Amino acid sequence: MALKISIFGAGNGGITAAADMTEKGHEVTLHQSKNSQRDLSSIAETGVINFNGKPVRIHKFTREVEEAVRGKDVIVLTIPAIAVEPIAEKLAPYLEDGQYVFINSASAMNSLRFKRVLNNMKRDIDVKVGETMSLTYASRYDQETNEATLISYNEHNLFAAYPSRFTEEMLEVLGRMYDHLKPAKNIIETTLNNGNPESHPGPSILNAGRIDYAGDDFYLYKEGITEHTVNVIHKIDAERQQICRMLDFEAMSKSERSVRSGYFEKRESLREQYNHSPVLADIKGPGDLENRYVTEDVSNGLVLWASIGDACGVETPVMDAVITLAGVLLGRDYFSEGVTLRKLGIEEADAARLNALMEYDHTK
Ligand SMILES: NC(=O)C1=CN([C@@H]2O[C@H](COP(=O)(O)OP(=O)(O)OC[C@H]3O[C@@H](n4cnc5c(N)ncnc54)[C@H](OP(=O)(O)O)[C@@H]3O)[C@@H](O)[C@H]2O)C=CC1
Ligand SMILES: O=C(CO)[C@H](O)[C@H](O)COP(=O)(O)O
């Protein structure tokens, strides 16, 4: 059955999803914010997106929040984690009972954060909220050609609702949109399986000089991940896996996980898997250190992982080192400005308590 879907976050993922979901037979509204950085006049005028070489006409393009929210079955958020709270504030006045909010981006306990905003605003509505570990695609959008490129689906994408007892109900609905969503125990498990905090910040800061010099002519996956810089990913991966074990989650290596998601081939080493990834190797950037590969993936990635590690009694010296150095390079204090369990209202919880807290909505 076709769903009425709205997509917020008119970037690479959002525009790709708008075309992809239209192709799959759903009625899709794409929302672009009024302070968007992109020129989407072509989509606004014609409703057409060139999708992997073929024109696709979406149902509606709008810049009005109310129009995009009212009467929809599923609201998809393809936004960076840093934008969860401001987007939740914008949507809150218009959300309706029975709607599903599907946060399809880089997992950072986003669903709990979305619910906290609703509850702080006293919006007592029956919306179910959940998140993927990572965007359902590797994708890019080129505004010059109005071309959305779906490079690859993430073929094994963990999903959880907050609270976790609604995961199954949400998957029944979202299963009509995507074939590759798999249930996670809760949103802490999706958060610890977001691949970006281990792939991006370490190698980006270790290539800071090269990025400053080369600007737009830099490819992190194929030239920034080398025989030496990959060691930082290995160490962060080991710390992350230890946190997963303490929480009783599957503790799979970065290498195995990315083979399962279809982004890596089986190869001799993790370095070769990145350098020759059929999905990631040709993705350009970052062209500037002030990029989501550092800003989002440290403040909403590594800082949150390290704080979950603290709660579970796992030391995270390499995560901490990357957080420190990223802050030094960008003149920020990510330990104090990043997302932590304490900032989400969770204090003095050990691993068992953290899992228990994800079963019921404690933001009320
Ligand atoms: N693209 C990819 O291949 C992958 C992306 N991801 C994750 O998915 C998320 C979206 O990625 P992608 O679509 O590439 O990102 P883009 O930057 O291309 O698009 C994100 C959109 O989010 C909206 N937005 C709202 N607030 C902000 C803010 N404060 N800063 C920046 N954008 C904001 C904007 O929408 P508007 O224009 O309407 O204002 C923007 O266009 C990110 O969290 C990323 O880490 C994960 C794996 C792969
Ligand atoms: O962000 C990306 C590209 O910009 C990658 O697609 C992303 O890093 C891949 O996700 P994962 O590491 O979870 O497989």
GROMACS .gro file of C-alpha atoms in nm, residues 5-241:
model
  237
    5ILE     CA    1   0.562   1.044   0.292
    6SER     CA    2   0.722   1.381   0.365
    7ILE     CA    3   1.096   1.431   0.362
    8PHE     CA    4   1.273   1.703   0.562
    9GLY     CA    5   1.639   1.780   0.482
   10ALA     CA    6   1.667   1.856   0.111
   11GLY     CA    7   2.026   1.742   0.073
   12ASN     CA    8   2.196   1.437  -0.078
   13GLY     CA    9   1.996   1.183   0.120
   14GLY     CA   10   1.662   1.368   0.117
   15ILE     CA   11   1.654   1.435  -0.256
   16THR     CA   12   1.764   1.079  -0.331
   17ALA     CA   13   1.495   0.944  -0.098
   18ALA     CA   14   1.230   1.166  -0.261
   19ALA     CA   15   1.306   1.018  -0.603
   20ASP     CA   16   1.356   0.664  -0.476
   21MET     CA   17   1.031   0.656  -0.274
   22THR     CA   18   0.838   0.806  -0.569
   23GLU     CA   19   0.979   0.530  -0.792
   24LYS     CA   20   0.857   0.277  -0.535
   25GLY     CA   21   0.501   0.409  -0.571
   26HIS     CA   22   0.467   0.632  -0.264
   27GLU     CA   23   0.321   0.985  -0.261
   28VAL     CA   24   0.621   1.201  -0.173
   29THR     CA   25   0.643   1.561  -0.054
   30LEU     CA   26   0.994   1.709  -0.033
   31HIS     CA   27   1.040   1.995   0.212
   32GLN     CA   28   1.324   2.244   0.173
   33SER     CA   29   1.391   2.477   0.465
   34LYS     CA   30   1.374   2.852   0.415
   35ASN     CA   31   1.741   2.890   0.512
   36SER     CA   32   1.861   2.606   0.289
   37GLN     CA   33   2.204   2.646   0.128
   38ARG     CA   34   2.095   2.479  -0.197
   39ASP     CA   35   1.934   2.617  -0.511
   40LEU     CA   36   1.652   2.372  -0.582
   41SER     CA   37   1.460   2.602  -0.819
   42SER     CA   38   1.452   2.334  -1.085
   43ILE     CA   39   1.271   2.086  -0.856
   44ALA     CA   40   1.048   2.368  -0.722
   45GLU     CA   41   0.939   2.464  -1.075
   46THR     CA   42   0.899   2.122  -1.234
   47GLY     CA   43   0.878   1.867  -0.951
   48VAL     CA   44   1.136   1.665  -1.144
   49ILE     CA   45   1.455   1.508  -1.006
   50ASN     CA   46   1.702   1.335  -1.237
   51PHE     CA   47   1.751   1.009  -1.054
   52ASN     CA   48   2.041   0.792  -1.169
   53GLY     CA   49   1.991   0.928  -1.522
   54LYS     CA   50   1.612   0.910  -1.534
   55PRO     CA   51   1.360   1.191  -1.464
   56VAL     CA   52   1.126   1.125  -1.170
   57ARG     CA   53   0.837   1.359  -1.085
   58ILE     CA   54   0.763   1.383  -0.713
   59HIS     CA   55   0.414   1.461  -0.577
   60LYS     CA   56   0.498   1.796  -0.419
   61PHE     CA   57   0.782   2.032  -0.330
   62THR     CA   58   0.716   2.279  -0.049
   63ARG     CA   59   0.893   2.518   0.185
   64GLU     CA   60   0.598   2.525   0.429
   65VAL     CA   61   0.634   2.301   0.734
   66GLU     CA   62   0.261   2.268   0.804
   67GLU     CA   63   0.185   2.161   0.448
   68ALA     CA   64   0.459   1.898   0.464
   69VAL     CA   65   0.346   1.753   0.798
   70ARG     CA   66  -0.034   1.749   0.796
   71GLY     CA   67  -0.200   1.429   0.679
   72LYS     CA   68   0.121   1.235   0.617
   73ASP     CA   69   0.182   0.875   0.729
   74VAL     CA   70   0.560   0.895   0.760
   75ILE     CA   71   0.782   1.199   0.815
   76VAL     CA   72   1.139   1.120   0.709
   77LEU     CA   73   1.427   1.328   0.847
   78THR     CA   74   1.743   1.312   0.634
   79ILE     CA   75   1.931   1.567   0.842
   80PRO     CA   76   2.257   1.575   1.036
   81ALA     CA   77   2.223   1.478   1.401
   82ILE     CA   78   2.313   1.834   1.504
   83ALA     CA   79   1.981   1.945   1.351
   84VAL     CA   80   1.750   1.705   1.538
   85GLU     CA   81   1.642   1.945   1.813
   86PRO     CA   82   1.575   2.248   1.587
   87ILE     CA   83   1.380   2.030   1.339
   88ALA     CA   84   1.175   1.874   1.621
   89GLU     CA   85   1.082   2.225   1.741
   90LYS     CA   86   0.967   2.321   1.392
   91LEU     CA   87   0.757   2.008   1.339
   92ALA     CA   88   0.608   1.987   1.689
   93PRO     CA   89   0.312   2.224   1.638
   94TYR     CA   90   0.185   2.028   1.336
   95LEU     CA   91   0.249   1.661   1.418
   96GLU     CA   92  -0.062   1.445   1.441
   97ASP     CA   93  -0.155   1.132   1.638
   98GLY     CA   94  -0.064   0.813   1.456
   99GLN     CA   95   0.225   0.955   1.250
  100TYR     CA   96   0.565   0.790   1.224
  101VAL     CA   97   0.884   0.997   1.238
  102PHE     CA   98   1.166   0.811   1.064
  103ILE     CA   99   1.508   0.964   1.133
  104ASN     CA  100   1.712   0.835   0.843
  105SER     CA  101   2.066   0.964   0.889
  106ALA     CA  102   2.356   0.908   1.125
  107SER     CA  103   2.232   0.757   1.451
  108ALA     CA  104   2.308   0.958   1.769
  109MET     CA  105   2.018   0.871   2.000
  110ASN     CA  106   1.823   1.102   1.772
  111SER     CA  107   1.477   0.957   1.848
  112LEU     CA  108   1.512   1.015   2.222
  113ARG     CA  109   1.630   1.369   2.147
  114PHE     CA  110   1.331   1.428   1.919
  115LYS     CA  111   1.092   1.300   2.189
  116ARG     CA  112   1.259   1.516   2.454
  117VAL     CA  113   1.180   1.826   2.250
  118LEU     CA  114   0.814   1.724   2.209
  119ASN     CA  115   0.785   1.656   2.579
  120ASN     CA  116   0.961   1.979   2.679
  121MET     CA  117   0.715   2.162   2.452
  122LYS     CA  118   0.426   1.972   2.619
  123ARG     CA  119   0.315   1.823   2.287
  124ASP     CA  120   0.146   1.511   2.416
  125ILE     CA  121   0.083   1.336   2.084
  126ASP     CA  122   0.101   0.973   1.986
  127VAL     CA  123   0.382   0.983   1.729
  128LYS     CA  124   0.625   0.694   1.704
  129VAL     CA  125   0.989   0.790   1.644
  130GLY     CA  126   1.278   0.569   1.531
  131GLU     CA  127   1.616   0.583   1.360
  132THR     CA  128   1.851   0.395   1.131
  133MET     CA  129   2.215   0.340   1.226
  134SER     CA  130   2.310   0.515   0.900
  135LEU     CA  131   2.143   0.672   0.599
  136THR     CA  132   1.969   0.410   0.384
  137TYR     CA  133   2.200   0.507   0.098
  138ALA     CA  134   2.539   0.633   0.006
  139SER     CA  135   2.421   0.916  -0.218
  140ARG     CA  136   2.506   1.254  -0.361
  141TYR     CA  137   2.305   1.536  -0.526
  142ASP     CA  138   2.445   1.776  -0.789
  143GLN     CA  139   2.240   2.095  -0.810
  144GLU     CA  140   2.396   2.200  -1.144
  145THR     CA  141   2.248   1.898  -1.319
  146ASN     CA  142   1.965   1.835  -1.070
  147GLU     CA  143   2.095   1.478  -1.053
  148ALA     CA  144   2.053   1.256  -0.748
  149THR     CA  145   2.290   0.961  -0.750
  150LEU     CA  146   2.201   0.658  -0.543
  151ILE     CA  147   2.546   0.503  -0.523
  152SER     CA  148   2.430   0.208  -0.314
  153TYR     CA  149   2.167   0.101  -0.062
  154ASN     CA  150   2.294   0.015   0.282
  155GLU     CA  151   2.199  -0.353   0.264
  156HIS     CA  152   2.195  -0.422   0.638
  157ASN     CA  153   2.082  -0.112   0.821
  158LEU     CA  154   1.995  -0.151   1.188
  159PHE     CA  155   1.682   0.032   1.300
  160ALA     CA  156   1.528   0.096   1.642
  161ALA     CA  157   1.244   0.303   1.778
  162TYR     CA  158   1.255   0.497   2.101
  163PRO     CA  159   1.117   0.350   2.312
  164SER     CA  160   1.232   0.017   2.173
  165ARG     CA  161   0.901  -0.162   2.228
  166PHE     CA  162   0.774   0.018   1.915
  167THR     CA  163   1.053  -0.105   1.687
  168GLU     CA  164   0.850  -0.391   1.542
  169GLU     CA  165   0.544  -0.175   1.475
  170MET     CA  166   0.757   0.085   1.296
  171LEU     CA  167   0.940  -0.178   1.093
  172GLU     CA  168   0.608  -0.312   0.965
  173VAL     CA  169   0.533   0.030   0.815
  174LEU     CA  170   0.888   0.122   0.708
  175GLY     CA  171   0.929  -0.221   0.550
  176ARG     CA  172   0.699  -0.090   0.275
  177MET     CA  173   0.966   0.170   0.196
  178TYR     CA  174   1.293  -0.019   0.244
  179ASP     CA  175   1.392  -0.387   0.224
  180HIS     CA  176   1.714  -0.355   0.420
  181LEU     CA  177   1.606  -0.243   0.768
  182LYS     CA  178   1.688  -0.489   1.049
  183PRO     CA  179   1.580  -0.457   1.413
  184ALA     CA  180   1.835  -0.341   1.668
  185LYS     CA  181   1.788  -0.387   2.043
  186ASN     CA  182   1.752  -0.014   2.091
  187ILE     CA  183   1.881   0.326   1.975
  188ILE     CA  184   2.206   0.283   2.170
  189GLU     CA  185   2.282  -0.015   1.946
  190THR     CA  186   2.204   0.187   1.631
  191THR     CA  187   2.420   0.472   1.766
  192LEU     CA  188   2.717   0.239   1.818
  193ASN     CA  189   2.676   0.104   1.464
  194ASN     CA  190   2.678   0.442   1.291
  195GLY     CA  191   2.992   0.399   1.081
  196ASN     CA  192   3.080   0.764   1.044
  197PRO     CA  193   3.244   0.845   1.382
  198GLU     CA  194   3.509   0.582   1.318
  199SER     CA  195   3.558   0.637   0.944
  200HIS     CA  196   3.564   1.015   0.929
  201PRO     CA  197   3.710   1.226   1.214
  202GLY     CA  198   4.038   1.039   1.284
  203PRO     CA  199   4.154   1.023   0.921
  204SER     CA  200   4.027   1.378   0.855
  205ILE     CA  201   4.227   1.538   1.134
  206LEU     CA  202   4.533   1.331   1.044
  207ASN     CA  203   4.502   1.472   0.692
  208ALA     CA  204   4.430   1.829   0.808
  209GLY     CA  205   4.733   1.975   0.631
  210ARG     CA  206   4.648   1.797   0.307
  211ILE     CA  207   4.283   1.909   0.329
  212ASP     CA  208   4.383   2.270   0.398
  213TYR     CA  209   4.620   2.259   0.099
  214ALA     CA  210   4.415   2.056  -0.150
  215GLY     CA  211   4.071   2.196  -0.075
  216ASP     CA  212   3.820   2.030  -0.304
  217ASP     CA  213   4.075   1.793  -0.453
  218PHE     CA  214   4.086   1.536  -0.173
  219TYR     CA  215   3.936   1.187  -0.140
  220LEU     CA  216   3.932   1.069   0.223
  221TYR     CA  217   3.842   0.708   0.151
  222LYS     CA  218   4.097   0.638  -0.117
  223GLU     CA  219   4.388   0.866  -0.022
  224GLY     CA  220   4.331   0.976   0.339
  225ILE     CA  221   4.304   0.625   0.481
  226THR     CA  222   4.658   0.488   0.457
  227GLU     CA  223   4.865   0.210   0.616
  228HIS     CA  224   4.919   0.439   0.918
  229THR     CA  225   4.600   0.646   0.952
  230VAL     CA  226   4.392   0.326   0.940
  231ASN     CA  227   4.543   0.228   1.276
  232VAL     CA  228   4.337   0.500   1.442
  233ILE     CA  229   4.022   0.345   1.294
  234HIS     CA  230   4.129   0.001   1.424
  235LYS     CA  231   4.178   0.138   1.777
  236ILE     CA  232   3.849   0.328   1.780
  237ASP     CA  233   3.676   0.019   1.644
  238ALA     CA  234   3.821  -0.191   1.927
  239GLU     CA  235   3.695   0.060   2.187
  240ARG     CA  236   3.351   0.069   2.021
  241GLN     CA  237   3.328  -0.309   2.009
   0.00000   0.00000   0.00000
